[in-house]
Amino acid sequence: MSQFLPEAIQSFLPNVIQLIYLVATGFFIVGIRRLGSPATARSGNQLASIGMLIGVAVTLFDQEIISFEFIVAGVVIGAAIGVFAAKKVQMTAMPEMVAVFNGFGGGASALVAWGELARLNPTMFDTQSLITTGLSILIGSITFTGSFIAFGKLKGFIGGGRIALPGQNIINLVLTAVALFLVGWFTIDPANQVIFWSLFGLALLIGVLTVLPIGGADMPVVISLLNSYSGIAASMAGFVLGNNLLIISGALVGAAGLILTNIMCKAMNRTLTNVLFGAFGGGEEGPSAIGDSDKTVQQTFADDVAIQCAYAKKVVIAPGYGLAVAQAQHVLKEVANLLENKGVEIKYAIHPVAGRMPGHMNVLLAEADVPYDQLYDMEEINPEFASTDVVLIIGANDVVNPAAKTSPGSPIYGMPILDVDDADRTIIFKRSLSPGYAGIDNALFYSDKNQMFFGDAKKSLQELATAIKELD
Amino acid sequence: MEDLIFNLFIFVLASFIGFELISKVPPTLHTPLMSGANAISGITLIGALIISGATGGAFSHWIGFAAIVFATINVVGGFMVTDRMLEMFKKKEDDQ
């Protein structure tokens, strides 16, 4: 669009564009900063989107851009799909959505590097551009296919368990080494089509093979990691184009993804290596000592739960993904309201891996109008269980399993959990005694402080709400 | 090679800023943070614009076009869905 500007301005244009990119960078940094507190988060996201708009708008004035047909068509199609997806998606499906968006972001970065290579004569590229083109294609392609496999796993199209060839880990390591070698070769001989396509194809394959063996329970880690990759891929594309805005924004996202990956690993007491190459997480390898006949559980019903809660001083609710699957968040909120009207103090205990991605449970409860100041992180709520009368555990299992503290042989041993057994009474809402997502039996079921309220979470909560109303 | 080193400085410094900014985010906001960051990674759209609009063959224009579609889905969808989530976060006072 630069041709519409007066010639006097045109000579300054490249510098002006760079300076406006700097402004956009500022918007991103302040935006992410404001995402750090619930009160300012929405404005933070809006600032970041304004930064993006500024960056895109000013790029259209780049003197290199001479035709707009493809740009207009691409933006219109992409925006239409984006708006449709963002409006339609259920909050429970947020991990899938983020995975898909991630995949598109990573794919776009790989395409940008490829496009730049196709546009110019590869022999004109200097070494730095060639290395980063190779890396951009490698990381972007891994992100692309990896994200779509993660999507398929979350959706249940692909088995949640471990799908692996024998020696899968060694195969993956060898393939990654070969891919890096191909990046090197490509740098030396960029015009060689065989090398280029081998690199591209291998990168796509690595994305599939590394995510495929990872169990469903580890998906929060994988999504965080892929998020980081998509940022790094954008950064690499920035190196190729010599564009600071891309380098900086990509680095910010890469850092964000790495931090979240680290938090998720800690929450599950796993190392990243263990998630990527370990066997646990699929379920079928859990111990089979489930439902031993000599262990007994106490069963309870809505009327009794209603009385125990209504006369309690403090009730803590520990929700898990099962709550969201049963679509029971709104009924839960109703129960909480009824109890609050009776003067009961209500808090929600949120384990970091309560949902299918970091912070997922908080979003699901926010959707049901639970105020965020009632949501407590694990570290905040754990000291409070000792002074809690009743804990309602709904659709959660592994995150309250005392085996994580007591049995060194358990696959979840060492994982930080909600210390619900410190409370006077725990009540587990569950369909049956079946084990959780990780496939491990739960000793809490058989504790004499615990009662089981069997049934579908939503139906049970509806019964509970009715029972509390009848107490008046 | 000087460019590469200069760009590496920018990359590393920006990563440090990212670590500083994000380590302060409370777990409550991790999902919106991730989807917001995800939208920002769609910044690669800028590169896509140049490739599909600049001189080059039809082939590179088509690659650029695909990149624009992908990146725009990422950007537009990402920011919108983040806004949808954050709209739901309310304090107790304005609950009613």
Coordinates of C-alpha atoms in Angstrom, one line a residue:
Chain A
M1 CA 0.0 0.0 0.0
S2 CA 3.1 2.2 0.2
Q3 CA 2.5 3.5 -3.3
F4 CA -0.4 5.5 -2.1
L5 CA 1.8 7.5 0.2
P6 CA 3.6 10.7 -0.8
E7 CA 7.2 10.1 -1.9
A8 CA 8.6 12.1 1.0
I9 CA 7.2 9.7 3.4
Q10 CA 8.1 6.6 1.4
S11 CA 11.8 7.1 2.0
F12 CA 11.3 7.0 5.8
L13 CA 8.8 4.1 5.5
P14 CA 11.1 1.2 6.4
N15 CA 12.2 2.9 9.6
V16 CA 8.7 4.0 10.5
I17 CA 7.4 0.5 10.1
Q18 CA 10.2 -0.8 12.4
L19 CA 9.3 1.9 15.0
I20 CA 5.6 0.9 14.9
Y21 CA 6.6 -2.7 15.3
L22 CA 8.3 -1.6 18.5
V23 CA 5.0 -0.1 19.6
A24 CA 3.3 -3.4 18.9
T25 CA 5.9 -5.2 20.9
G26 CA 5.1 -2.9 23.8
F27 CA 1.4 -3.7 23.5
F28 CA 2.2 -7.5 23.7
I29 CA 4.4 -7.1 26.7
V30 CA 2.0 -4.9 28.6
G31 CA -0.9 -7.2 27.5
I32 CA 0.8 -10.3 28.8
R33 CA 1.6 -8.4 32.0
R34 CA -2.0 -7.6 32.5
L35 CA -3.0 -11.2 31.8
G36 CA -1.4 -11.9 35.2
S37 CA -4.3 -10.8 37.3
P38 CA -8.0 -11.7 37.0
A39 CA -9.1 -8.1 37.4
T40 CA -7.0 -6.8 34.4
A41 CA -6.7 -10.0 32.3
R42 CA -9.5 -9.1 29.8
S43 CA -8.0 -5.7 29.1
G44 CA -4.6 -7.4 28.7
N45 CA -5.9 -9.7 26.1
Q46 CA -7.5 -6.8 24.3
L47 CA -4.2 -4.8 24.4
A48 CA -2.4 -7.8 22.9
S49 CA -5.0 -8.0 20.1
I50 CA -4.6 -4.3 19.4
G51 CA -0.8 -4.9 19.2
M52 CA -1.4 -7.6 16.6
L53 CA -3.8 -5.3 14.6
I54 CA -1.2 -2.5 14.6
G55 CA 1.6 -5.0 13.5
V56 CA -0.5 -6.4 10.7
A57 CA -1.9 -3.1 9.5
V58 CA 1.6 -1.5 9.3
T59 CA 3.0 -4.5 7.5
L60 CA 0.6 -3.8 4.6
F61 CA 2.6 -0.6 4.0
D62 CA 5.7 -2.7 3.5
Q63 CA 7.2 -1.7 0.1
E64 CA 7.8 -5.3 -0.7
I65 CA 4.0 -6.0 -0.8
I66 CA 2.6 -5.2 -4.2
S67 CA -0.4 -7.4 -4.6
F68 CA -3.3 -7.9 -2.2
E69 CA -5.6 -10.6 -3.7
F70 CA -4.1 -13.4 -1.8
I71 CA -3.8 -11.4 1.4
V72 CA -7.5 -10.3 1.4
A73 CA -8.7 -13.8 0.5
G74 CA -6.5 -15.5 3.1
V75 CA -7.4 -13.1 5.9
V76 CA -11.2 -13.3 5.1
I77 CA -11.2 -17.1 5.0
G78 CA -8.9 -17.4 8.1
A79 CA -10.9 -14.9 10.1
A80 CA -14.2 -16.5 9.3
I81 CA -13.0 -19.9 10.4
G82 CA -11.4 -18.4 13.6
V83 CA -14.5 -16.5 14.5
F84 CA -16.7 -19.5 13.9
A85 CA -14.5 -21.8 16.0
A86 CA -14.1 -19.3 18.9
K87 CA -17.8 -18.7 19.2
K88 CA -18.9 -22.3 18.9
V89 CA -16.4 -24.1 21.1
Q90 CA -17.6 -25.5 24.4
M91 CA -15.5 -24.6 27.4
T92 CA -14.9 -28.3 28.1
A93 CA -13.4 -28.6 24.6
M94 CA -10.9 -25.7 25.2
P95 CA -7.8 -28.0 25.3
E96 CA -8.7 -29.3 21.8
M97 CA -9.3 -25.8 20.5
V98 CA -5.9 -24.6 21.9
A99 CA -4.2 -27.6 20.4
V100 CA -5.7 -26.9 16.9
F101 CA -4.9 -23.2 17.0
N102 CA -1.4 -24.2 18.1
G103 CA -1.1 -26.5 15.2
F104 CA -2.2 -23.8 12.7
G105 CA 0.3 -21.3 14.3
G106 CA 3.2 -23.8 14.0
G107 CA 2.1 -24.8 10.5
A108 CA 2.0 -21.1 9.4
S109 CA 5.5 -20.6 10.6
A110 CA 6.8 -23.5 8.7
L111 CA 5.0 -22.3 5.6
V112 CA 6.4 -18.8 6.0
A113 CA 10.0 -20.2 6.0
W114 CA 9.2 -22.4 3.0
G115 CA 7.5 -19.5 1.2
E116 CA 10.5 -17.3 1.7
L117 CA 12.7 -20.0 0.3
A118 CA 10.4 -20.5 -2.7
R119 CA 10.2 -16.8 -3.3
L120 CA 13.9 -16.0 -3.5
N121 CA 16.8 -17.9 -5.0
P122 CA 18.0 -20.2 -2.1
T123 CA 21.6 -19.6 -3.2
M124 CA 21.1 -15.9 -2.2
F125 CA 20.4 -16.9 1.4
D126 CA 23.2 -16.4 3.9
T127 CA 24.0 -19.0 6.4
Q128 CA 22.0 -17.5 9.2
S129 CA 18.8 -17.5 7.1
L130 CA 19.4 -21.0 5.9
I131 CA 19.9 -22.4 9.4
T132 CA 16.8 -20.6 10.7
T133 CA 14.8 -21.6 7.7
G134 CA 15.6 -25.2 8.4
L135 CA 14.8 -24.9 12.1
S136 CA 11.6 -23.0 11.4
I137 CA 10.4 -25.8 9.0
L138 CA 11.5 -28.4 11.5
I139 CA 9.9 -26.9 14.6
G140 CA 6.8 -25.6 12.8
S141 CA 6.1 -29.0 11.2
I142 CA 6.5 -30.9 14.5
T143 CA 4.1 -28.4 16.1
F144 CA 1.7 -28.8 13.2
T145 CA 1.3 -32.6 13.2
G146 CA 2.0 -33.0 17.0
S147 CA -0.9 -30.6 17.8
F148 CA -3.3 -32.5 15.5
I149 CA -2.4 -35.8 17.1
A150 CA -2.9 -34.2 20.5
F151 CA -6.3 -32.9 19.3
G152 CA -7.2 -36.4 18.1
K153 CA -6.2 -37.9 21.5
L154 CA -8.2 -35.3 23.4
K155 CA -11.2 -35.9 21.2
G156 CA -10.9 -39.6 21.6
F157 CA -10.4 -40.3 17.8
I158 CA -7.0 -41.8 18.7
G159 CA -6.8 -44.1 21.7
G160 CA -5.9 -42.4 24.9
G161 CA -3.4 -45.1 25.8
R162 CA 0.1 -45.7 24.8
I163 CA 0.4 -46.4 21.1
A164 CA 4.0 -47.3 20.5
L165 CA 6.3 -49.5 18.4
P166 CA 8.9 -51.5 20.3
G167 CA 11.9 -49.2 20.8
Q168 CA 9.8 -46.2 20.1
N169 CA 12.0 -43.9 22.2
I170 CA 15.2 -44.8 20.4
I171 CA 13.5 -44.4 17.1
N172 CA 12.3 -40.9 18.1
L173 CA 15.8 -39.9 19.2
V174 CA 17.4 -41.2 16.1
L175 CA 14.8 -39.5 13.9
T176 CA 15.4 -36.2 15.7
A177 CA 19.1 -36.5 15.3
V178 CA 18.7 -37.3 11.6
A179 CA 16.4 -34.2 11.3
L180 CA 19.0 -32.0 12.9
F181 CA 21.6 -33.4 10.6
L182 CA 19.3 -32.7 7.6
V183 CA 19.0 -29.1 8.8
G184 CA 22.8 -28.9 8.7
W185 CA 23.0 -30.5 5.2
F186 CA 20.2 -28.1 4.0
T187 CA 22.3 -25.2 5.2
I188 CA 25.2 -26.3 3.1
D189 CA 23.2 -27.4 0.0
P190 CA 19.9 -25.4 0.1
A191 CA 19.1 -26.0 -3.6
N192 CA 19.0 -29.8 -3.1
Q193 CA 15.3 -30.7 -3.3
V194 CA 15.8 -34.2 -1.9
I195 CA 17.3 -32.9 1.3
F196 CA 14.6 -30.2 1.6
W197 CA 11.7 -32.6 1.2
S198 CA 13.3 -35.2 3.5
L199 CA 13.6 -32.6 6.2
F200 CA 10.0 -31.5 5.7
G201 CA 8.6 -35.0 5.7
L202 CA 10.7 -36.2 8.6
A203 CA 9.7 -33.2 10.7
L204 CA 6.0 -33.9 10.1
L205 CA 6.6 -37.6 11.0
I206 CA 8.4 -36.7 14.2
G207 CA 5.4 -34.6 15.3
V208 CA 3.2 -37.7 14.9
L209 CA 5.5 -40.2 16.5
T210 CA 6.4 -38.1 19.6
V211 CA 2.9 -37.3 20.6
L212 CA 1.3 -40.6 19.7
P213 CA 2.8 -42.6 22.5
I214 CA 2.0 -40.1 25.2
G215 CA -0.9 -41.0 27.4
G216 CA -4.1 -39.0 27.7
A217 CA -3.4 -38.0 31.3
D218 CA -0.2 -36.2 30.2
M219 CA -1.9 -34.1 27.6
P220 CA -1.7 -30.9 29.7
V221 CA 2.1 -31.1 29.5
V222 CA 2.0 -31.9 25.8
I223 CA -0.2 -28.9 25.0
S224 CA 1.9 -26.6 27.0
L225 CA 5.0 -27.8 25.3
L226 CA 3.5 -27.5 21.8
N227 CA 2.4 -24.0 22.7
S228 CA 6.1 -23.2 23.5
Y229 CA 7.1 -24.8 20.1
S230 CA 4.7 -22.7 18.2
G231 CA 6.3 -19.6 19.7
I232 CA 9.8 -20.7 19.0
A233 CA 8.7 -21.6 15.4
A234 CA 7.4 -18.0 15.0
S235 CA 10.7 -16.7 16.4
M236 CA 12.7 -18.7 13.9
A237 CA 10.5 -17.4 11.1
G238 CA 11.4 -14.0 12.4
F239 CA 15.1 -14.8 12.1
V240 CA 14.5 -15.9 8.5
L241 CA 12.8 -12.6 7.6
G242 CA 14.9 -10.4 9.8
N243 CA 11.8 -9.3 11.6
N244 CA 12.3 -8.3 15.3
L245 CA 8.5 -8.3 16.1
L246 CA 8.3 -11.9 15.2
I247 CA 11.5 -12.8 17.1
I248 CA 10.3 -11.0 20.3
S249 CA 6.7 -12.2 20.2
G250 CA 7.7 -15.7 19.5
A251 CA 10.2 -15.7 22.3
L252 CA 7.6 -14.4 24.7
V253 CA 5.2 -17.3 23.8
G254 CA 8.1 -19.8 23.8
A255 CA 8.9 -18.7 27.4
A256 CA 5.2 -18.9 28.4
G257 CA 4.8 -22.4 27.1
L258 CA 8.0 -23.6 28.8
I259 CA 6.9 -22.2 32.2
L260 CA 3.5 -23.8 31.9
T261 CA 5.1 -27.1 30.9
N262 CA 7.3 -26.9 33.9
I263 CA 4.4 -26.1 36.2
M264 CA 2.4 -29.1 34.8
C265 CA 5.3 -31.5 35.2
K266 CA 5.7 -30.4 38.8
A267 CA 2.0 -30.8 39.5
M268 CA 2.3 -34.4 38.3
N269 CA 5.7 -35.0 39.9
R270 CA 7.2 -35.9 36.5
T271 CA 10.1 -34.8 34.5
L272 CA 9.6 -33.7 31.0
T273 CA 11.8 -36.6 29.8
N274 CA 9.6 -38.9 31.7
V275 CA 6.4 -37.5 30.1
L276 CA 7.9 -37.7 26.6
F277 CA 9.5 -41.1 26.9
G278 CA 7.9 -42.7 30.0
A279 CA 5.2 -45.3 29.9
F280 CA 2.7 -44.0 32.4
G281 CA -0.4 -42.1 31.6
G282 CA -2.3 -44.4 29.4
G283 CA -4.1 -46.4 32.0
E284 CA -3.6 -50.0 31.0
E285 CA -0.5 -50.5 33.0
G286 CA -2.0 -49.5 36.3
P287 CA -2.1 -52.2 39.0
S288 CA -5.1 -54.4 38.8
A289 CA -5.9 -54.7 42.5
I290 CA -9.1 -52.7 42.0
G291 CA -12.2 -53.4 44.1
D292 CA -10.7 -56.0 46.4
S293 CA -13.5 -57.8 48.0
D294 CA -12.2 -57.5 51.6
K295 CA -12.3 -53.7 51.5
T296 CA -15.6 -52.0 52.4
V297 CA -16.9 -48.6 51.6
Q298 CA -19.5 -46.5 53.3
Q299 CA -22.3 -45.5 51.1
T300 CA -24.4 -42.4 51.6
F301 CA -27.4 -40.7 50.0
A302 CA -28.6 -37.1 49.2
D303 CA -30.5 -36.5 52.4
D304 CA -27.6 -37.4 54.6
V305 CA -25.1 -35.4 52.5
A306 CA -27.5 -32.4 52.7
I307 CA -27.6 -32.6 56.5
Q308 CA -23.9 -32.9 56.9
C309 CA -23.2 -30.0 54.6
A310 CA -25.9 -27.7 55.9
Y311 CA -24.8 -28.0 59.4
A312 CA -21.1 -27.6 58.6
K313 CA -19.1 -24.4 59.1
K314 CA -16.8 -24.9 56.1
V315 CA -17.3 -27.0 53.0
V316 CA -14.6 -27.4 50.5
I317 CA -15.5 -28.6 47.0
A318 CA -12.8 -30.5 45.1
P319 CA -13.9 -30.8 41.5
G320 CA -12.3 -32.9 38.8
Y321 CA -12.8 -33.3 35.1
G322 CA -15.6 -35.7 35.7
L323 CA -17.7 -32.8 36.9
A324 CA -17.3 -31.1 33.5
V325 CA -18.0 -34.3 31.6
A326 CA -21.3 -34.6 33.4
Q327 CA -22.0 -30.9 32.7
A328 CA -22.7 -30.5 36.4
Q329 CA -20.9 -27.2 37.1
H330 CA -24.2 -25.2 37.1
V331 CA -25.9 -27.5 39.5
L332 CA -22.8 -27.5 41.7
K333 CA -23.0 -23.7 41.8
E334 CA -26.7 -24.0 42.8
V335 CA -25.8 -26.3 45.7
A336 CA -23.1 -24.0 46.8
N337 CA -25.5 -21.0 46.7
L338 CA -28.0 -23.0 48.9
L339 CA -25.3 -23.8 51.4
E340 CA -24.0 -20.2 51.5
N341 CA -27.5 -19.0 52.2
K342 CA -27.4 -21.2 55.3
G343 CA -24.2 -19.5 56.4
V344 CA -21.8 -22.3 55.3
E345 CA -18.4 -21.1 54.1
I346 CA -17.7 -22.5 50.6
K347 CA -14.3 -22.8 48.9
Y348 CA -13.2 -24.6 45.8
A349 CA -9.9 -26.6 45.9
I350 CA -8.4 -26.6 42.4
H351 CA -5.6 -29.1 41.7
P352 CA -3.3 -27.9 38.9
V353 CA -4.2 -30.9 36.8
A354 CA -7.9 -30.9 37.6
G355 CA -8.8 -30.3 34.0
R356 CA -7.3 -31.3 30.7
M357 CA -5.0 -28.3 30.4
P358 CA -3.5 -25.8 32.9
G359 CA -6.2 -23.8 34.6
H360 CA -9.0 -25.5 32.7
M361 CA -11.1 -26.2 35.8
N362 CA -11.1 -22.5 36.8
V363 CA -12.5 -21.6 33.4
L364 CA -15.2 -24.3 33.7
L365 CA -16.2 -23.0 37.1
A366 CA -16.1 -19.4 35.9
E367 CA -18.5 -20.4 33.2
A368 CA -20.9 -21.5 35.9
D369 CA -20.6 -18.1 37.5
V370 CA -18.4 -19.3 40.4
P371 CA -16.5 -16.1 41.5
Y372 CA -12.8 -16.5 41.1
D373 CA -12.0 -15.4 44.7
Q374 CA -13.6 -18.7 45.9
L375 CA -11.2 -20.7 43.8
Y376 CA -8.1 -21.8 45.7
D377 CA -4.9 -23.3 44.4
M378 CA -3.6 -26.5 45.9
E379 CA -0.9 -24.7 48.0
E380 CA -3.5 -22.2 49.4
I381 CA -6.1 -24.8 50.3
N382 CA -4.1 -27.7 51.7
P383 CA -3.5 -26.1 55.1
E384 CA -7.2 -25.4 55.4
F385 CA -8.4 -29.0 55.1
A386 CA -7.7 -29.6 58.8
S387 CA -10.3 -27.0 59.7
T388 CA -12.8 -28.2 57.1
D389 CA -15.9 -30.1 58.1
V390 CA -16.9 -31.7 54.8
V391 CA -15.0 -32.0 51.5
L392 CA -17.2 -32.8 48.4
I393 CA -15.1 -34.6 45.9
I394 CA -16.8 -34.5 42.5
G395 CA -15.4 -36.2 39.5
A396 CA -11.9 -36.1 40.8
N397 CA -9.9 -39.2 41.8
D398 CA -6.1 -39.3 41.3
V399 CA -5.6 -35.8 42.6
V400 CA -7.0 -36.9 46.0
N401 CA -5.4 -40.3 46.0
P402 CA -3.3 -40.8 49.2
A403 CA -1.2 -43.4 47.4
A404 CA 0.7 -40.4 46.1
K405 CA 2.0 -39.9 49.6
T406 CA 2.0 -43.3 51.1
S407 CA 2.9 -46.0 48.6
P408 CA 6.3 -45.6 46.9
G409 CA 5.4 -48.3 44.4
S410 CA 2.4 -46.4 43.0
P411 CA 2.9 -44.7 39.6
I412 CA 1.6 -41.5 41.1
Y413 CA 3.9 -41.6 44.1
G414 CA 5.3 -38.2 44.9
M415 CA 2.6 -36.3 42.9
P416 CA 1.4 -33.4 45.1
I417 CA -2.3 -34.0 46.0
L418 CA -5.1 -32.2 47.7
D419 CA -4.8 -33.2 51.4
V420 CA -8.6 -34.0 51.7
D421 CA -8.0 -36.7 54.3
D422 CA -7.1 -34.0 56.8
A423 CA -10.8 -32.9 56.8
D424 CA -13.4 -34.4 59.2
R425 CA -15.4 -36.0 56.4
T426 CA -14.9 -36.6 52.7
I427 CA -17.8 -37.4 50.4
I428 CA -16.9 -38.8 46.9
F429 CA -19.4 -38.3 44.1
K430 CA -18.7 -41.1 41.7
R431 CA -20.5 -43.5 39.4
S432 CA -18.7 -46.6 40.7
L433 CA -15.5 -47.7 42.4
S434 CA -13.7 -47.7 39.1
P435 CA -10.2 -46.2 39.0
G436 CA -9.5 -42.8 37.6
Y437 CA -7.9 -41.6 34.4
A438 CA -4.5 -42.9 35.5
G439 CA -5.9 -46.3 36.3
I440 CA -4.9 -46.5 40.0
D441 CA -7.0 -47.7 42.9
N442 CA -7.8 -45.1 45.5
A443 CA -7.4 -46.0 49.2
L444 CA -9.5 -43.0 50.1
F445 CA -12.6 -44.8 49.1
Y446 CA -12.1 -47.3 52.0
S447 CA -11.2 -44.7 54.6
D448 CA -13.6 -44.6 57.6
K449 CA -13.8 -40.8 57.3
N450 CA -15.0 -41.2 53.7
Q451 CA -18.5 -41.8 52.3
M452 CA -19.4 -42.7 48.7
F453 CA -22.3 -41.0 47.0
F454 CA -22.8 -43.2 43.9
G455 CA -24.4 -42.0 40.7
D456 CA -24.0 -39.5 37.8
A457 CA -22.5 -36.3 39.2
K458 CA -25.2 -34.1 37.7
K459 CA -28.1 -36.2 39.0
S460 CA -26.5 -36.6 42.5
L461 CA -26.0 -32.8 42.8
Q462 CA -29.6 -32.2 41.7
E463 CA -30.8 -34.6 44.4
L464 CA -28.6 -32.9 46.9
A465 CA -30.0 -29.5 45.9
T466 CA -33.5 -30.7 46.4
A467 CA -32.6 -32.3 49.7
I468 CA -31.0 -29.1 51.0
K469 CA -34.1 -27.1 50.0
E470 CA -36.3 -29.6 51.9
L471 CA -34.3 -29.0 55.1
D472 CA -36.1 -25.7 55.6
Chain B
M1 CA 26.8 -13.8 11.0
E2 CA 26.7 -10.4 12.9
D3 CA 22.9 -10.3 12.2
L4 CA 22.5 -13.8 13.7
I5 CA 24.2 -12.8 16.9
F6 CA 22.3 -9.5 17.1
N7 CA 19.0 -11.4 16.6
L8 CA 20.1 -14.0 19.2
F9 CA 20.5 -11.3 21.7
I10 CA 17.0 -10.0 21.0
F11 CA 15.6 -13.6 21.2
V12 CA 17.3 -14.4 24.5
L13 CA 16.4 -11.1 26.2
A14 CA 12.8 -11.4 25.0
S15 CA 12.7 -14.9 26.5
F16 CA 13.9 -13.6 29.8
I17 CA 11.1 -10.9 29.7
G18 CA 8.7 -13.7 28.9
F19 CA 9.8 -15.8 31.9
E20 CA 9.6 -12.8 34.2
L21 CA 6.1 -11.8 33.0
I22 CA 4.6 -15.2 33.1
S23 CA 6.0 -16.7 36.2
K24 CA 3.7 -14.3 38.1
V25 CA 0.5 -15.5 36.5
P26 CA -1.8 -17.3 39.0
P27 CA -3.0 -20.8 38.1
T28 CA -6.5 -19.5 37.8
L29 CA -5.5 -17.8 34.6
H30 CA -3.3 -20.4 33.0
T31 CA -5.8 -21.5 30.4
P32 CA -6.6 -17.9 29.2
L33 CA -2.9 -17.2 29.4
M34 CA -2.1 -20.1 27.2
S35 CA -4.7 -19.3 24.6
G36 CA -3.8 -15.6 24.6
A37 CA -0.1 -16.5 24.2
N38 CA -1.1 -18.9 21.5
A39 CA -2.9 -16.1 19.6
I40 CA 0.3 -13.9 19.9
S41 CA 2.3 -16.7 18.3
G42 CA 0.1 -16.1 15.2
I43 CA 2.3 -13.1 14.7
T44 CA 3.9 -15.1 12.0
L45 CA 0.9 -13.8 10.0
I46 CA 3.1 -10.7 9.3
G47 CA 5.7 -12.9 7.6
A48 CA 2.9 -14.6 5.6
L49 CA 1.6 -11.2 4.4
I50 CA 4.9 -10.4 3.0
I51 CA 5.4 -13.7 1.2
S52 CA 2.0 -13.7 -0.4
G53 CA 2.1 -10.1 -1.4
A54 CA 5.7 -9.6 -2.5
T55 CA 7.3 -10.4 -5.8
G56 CA 7.8 -14.1 -6.4
G57 CA 6.2 -16.8 -8.4
A58 CA 2.6 -18.1 -8.1
F59 CA 4.0 -21.0 -6.1
S60 CA 5.3 -18.8 -3.2
H61 CA 2.1 -16.8 -3.3
W62 CA 0.0 -19.9 -2.7
I63 CA 2.3 -21.0 0.1
G64 CA 1.9 -17.5 1.6
F65 CA -1.8 -17.7 1.1
A66 CA -2.0 -21.0 3.1
A67 CA 0.2 -19.4 5.8
I68 CA -2.2 -16.4 6.0
V69 CA -5.2 -18.7 6.4
F70 CA -3.5 -20.7 9.1
A71 CA -2.1 -17.8 11.0
T72 CA -5.3 -15.8 10.8
I73 CA -7.3 -18.7 12.3
N74 CA -4.7 -18.8 15.1
V75 CA -4.8 -15.0 15.7
V76 CA -8.5 -14.3 15.3
G77 CA -9.7 -17.5 17.0
G78 CA -7.2 -17.3 19.7
F79 CA -7.9 -13.7 20.8
M80 CA -11.7 -14.2 20.6
V81 CA -11.8 -17.4 22.6
T82 CA -9.6 -15.8 25.2
D83 CA -11.9 -12.9 25.5
R84 CA -14.8 -15.2 25.8
M85 CA -13.2 -17.0 28.7
L86 CA -12.0 -13.9 30.5
E87 CA -15.4 -12.3 30.2
M88 CA -16.7 -15.1 32.5
F89 CA -14.2 -14.4 35.3
K90 CA -16.0 -12.4 37.9
K91 CA -15.4 -11.4 41.5
K92 CA -18.0 -12.2 44.1
E93 CA -19.2 -8.6 44.4
D94 CA -20.5 -8.4 40.9
D95 CA -21.9 -11.9 41.1
Q96 CA -25.5 -11.0 41.2

